[in-house]
C-alpha cells in the first residue's frame, strides 16, 4: 500500500525541484528541523494511515498532490 505514498512523495520532490527548493530551505520555511523533511521524503515517516488507504481503495479513489488554484 505504498503506491499512493510514493506518488505523493514524488510529486512533492518534483515541486521542490521546479522551485529550486532544497530540503533545508523547505524545513526552514516550515519551521521544522531538516531531518524531519528528510524522513518524510525518504518514506521513513509520514505515511498515509492504512485505514485511509483501504477506504480510498474500496471507493476507487486515490490521494493526489496537485498545485493549488490561485484565488
PDB file of C-alpha atoms in Angstrom:
ATOM      1  CA  UNK A   1       0.000   0.000   0.000  1.00  0.00           C
ATOM      2  CA  UNK A   2       2.886   2.341  -0.526  1.00  0.00           C
ATOM      3  CA  UNK A   3       1.970   3.310  -4.080  1.00  0.00           C
ATOM      4  CA  UNK A   4      -0.036   6.341  -3.029  1.00  0.00           C
ATOM      5  CA  UNK A   5       2.617   7.416  -0.539  1.00  0.00           C
ATOM      6  CA  UNK A   6       5.284   7.100  -3.222  1.00  0.00           C
ATOM      7  CA  UNK A   7       3.280   9.143  -5.731  1.00  0.00           C
ATOM      8  CA  UNK A   8       2.665  11.955  -3.242  1.00  0.00           C
ATOM      9  CA  UNK A   9       6.315  11.906  -2.184  1.00  0.00           C
ATOM     10  CA  UNK A  10       7.474  12.111  -5.810  1.00  0.00           C
ATOM     11  CA  UNK A  11       5.036  14.958  -6.525  1.00  0.00           C
ATOM     12  CA  UNK A  12       6.485  16.905  -3.593  1.00  0.00           C
ATOM     13  CA  UNK A  13      10.046  16.243  -4.754  1.00  0.00           C
ATOM     14  CA  UNK A  14       9.164  17.419  -8.268  1.00  0.00           C
ATOM     15  CA  UNK A  15       7.528  20.589  -6.933  1.00  0.00           C
ATOM     16  CA  UNK A  16      10.626  21.269  -4.834  1.00  0.00           C
ATOM     17  CA  UNK A  17      12.871  20.785  -7.865  1.00  0.00           C
ATOM     18  CA  UNK A  18      10.715  23.097 -10.000  1.00  0.00           C
ATOM     19  CA  UNK A  19      11.057  25.764  -7.299  1.00  0.00           C
ATOM     20  CA  UNK A  20      14.782  25.126  -6.768  1.00  0.00           C
ATOM     21  CA  UNK A  21      13.969  24.389  -3.124  1.00  0.00           C
ATOM     22  CA  UNK A  22      16.302  22.256  -1.028  1.00  0.00           C
ATOM     23  CA  UNK A  23      15.189  20.116   1.892  1.00  0.00           C
ATOM     24  CA  UNK A  24      16.901  22.610   4.180  1.00  0.00           C
ATOM     25  CA  UNK A  25      15.055  25.558   2.654  1.00  0.00           C
ATOM     26  CA  UNK A  26      11.721  23.727   2.898  1.00  0.00           C
ATOM     27  CA  UNK A  27      12.425  22.814   6.516  1.00  0.00           C
ATOM     28  CA  UNK A  28      13.218  26.440   7.345  1.00  0.00           C
ATOM     29  CA  UNK A  29      10.005  27.654   5.690  1.00  0.00           C
ATOM     30  CA  UNK A  30       8.010  25.063   7.651  1.00  0.00           C
ATOM     31  CA  UNK A  31       9.876  25.866  10.880  1.00  0.00           C
ATOM     32  CA  UNK A  32      10.923  22.235  11.355  1.00  0.00           C
ATOM     33  CA  UNK A  33      14.288  20.502  11.521  1.00  0.00           C
ATOM     34  CA  UNK A  34      15.793  19.309   8.227  1.00  0.00           C
ATOM     35  CA  UNK A  35      15.874  15.638   9.355  1.00  0.00           C
ATOM     36  CA  UNK A  36      12.065  15.744   9.653  1.00  0.00           C
ATOM     37  CA  UNK A  37      11.760  16.710   5.989  1.00  0.00           C
ATOM     38  CA  UNK A  38      14.380  14.120   5.023  1.00  0.00           C
ATOM     39  CA  UNK A  39      12.412  11.354   6.787  1.00  0.00           C
ATOM     40  CA  UNK A  40       9.181  12.381   5.064  1.00  0.00           C
ATOM     41  CA  UNK A  41      10.768  12.481   1.625  1.00  0.00           C
ATOM     42  CA  UNK A  42      12.625   9.198   2.105  1.00  0.00           C
ATOM     43  CA  UNK A  43       9.486   7.378   3.214  1.00  0.00           C
ATOM     44  CA  UNK A  44      10.610   6.521   6.737  1.00  0.00           C
ATOM     45  CA  UNK A  45       7.764   8.601   8.204  1.00  0.00           C
ATOM     46  CA  UNK A  46       4.670  10.453   7.101  1.00  0.00           C
ATOM     47  CA  UNK A  47       2.788   7.595   5.506  1.00  0.00           C
ATOM     48  CA  UNK A  48      -0.943   7.786   4.847  1.00  0.00           C
ATOM     49  CA  UNK A  49      -2.657   5.697   7.555  1.00  0.00           C
ATOM     50  CA  UNK A  50      -3.551   2.194   6.384  1.00  0.00           C
ATOM     51  CA  UNK A  51      -7.272   2.628   7.110  1.00  0.00           C
ATOM     52  CA  UNK A  52      -7.428   5.706   4.866  1.00  0.00           C
ATOM     53  CA  UNK A  53      -5.686   3.732   2.134  1.00  0.00           C
ATOM     54  CA  UNK A  54      -8.242   0.921   2.487  1.00  0.00           C
ATOM     55  CA  UNK A  55     -11.148   3.381   2.325  1.00  0.00           C
ATOM     56  CA  UNK A  56      -9.748   5.039  -0.779  1.00  0.00           C
ATOM     57  CA  UNK A  57      -9.082   1.653  -2.409  1.00  0.00           C
ATOM     58  CA  UNK A  58     -12.614   0.467  -1.660  1.00  0.00           C
ATOM     59  CA  UNK A  59     -14.103   3.595  -3.220  1.00  0.00           C
ATOM     60  CA  UNK A  60     -11.765   3.568  -6.205  1.00  0.00           C
ATOM     61  CA  UNK A  61     -10.124   6.816  -5.132  1.00  0.00           C
ATOM     62  CA  UNK A  62      -6.552   7.966  -4.665  1.00  0.00           C
ATOM     63  CA  UNK A  63      -4.896  10.793  -2.799  1.00  0.00           C
ATOM     64  CA  UNK A  64      -3.005  13.054  -5.157  1.00  0.00           C
ATOM     65  CA  UNK A  65      -0.950  16.208  -4.822  1.00  0.00           C
ATOM     66  CA  UNK A  66      -1.886  18.942  -7.274  1.00  0.00           C
ATOM     67  CA  UNK A  67      -0.911  22.606  -7.458  1.00  0.00           C
ATOM     68  CA  UNK A  68      -3.227  24.949  -5.578  1.00  0.00           C
ATOM     69  CA  UNK A  69      -5.535  27.095  -7.643  1.00  0.00           C
ATOM     70  CA  UNK A  70      -4.855  30.798  -7.218  1.00  0.00           C
ATOM     71  CA  UNK A  71      -7.799  32.833  -5.932  1.00  0.00           C
TER      72      UNK A  71
END
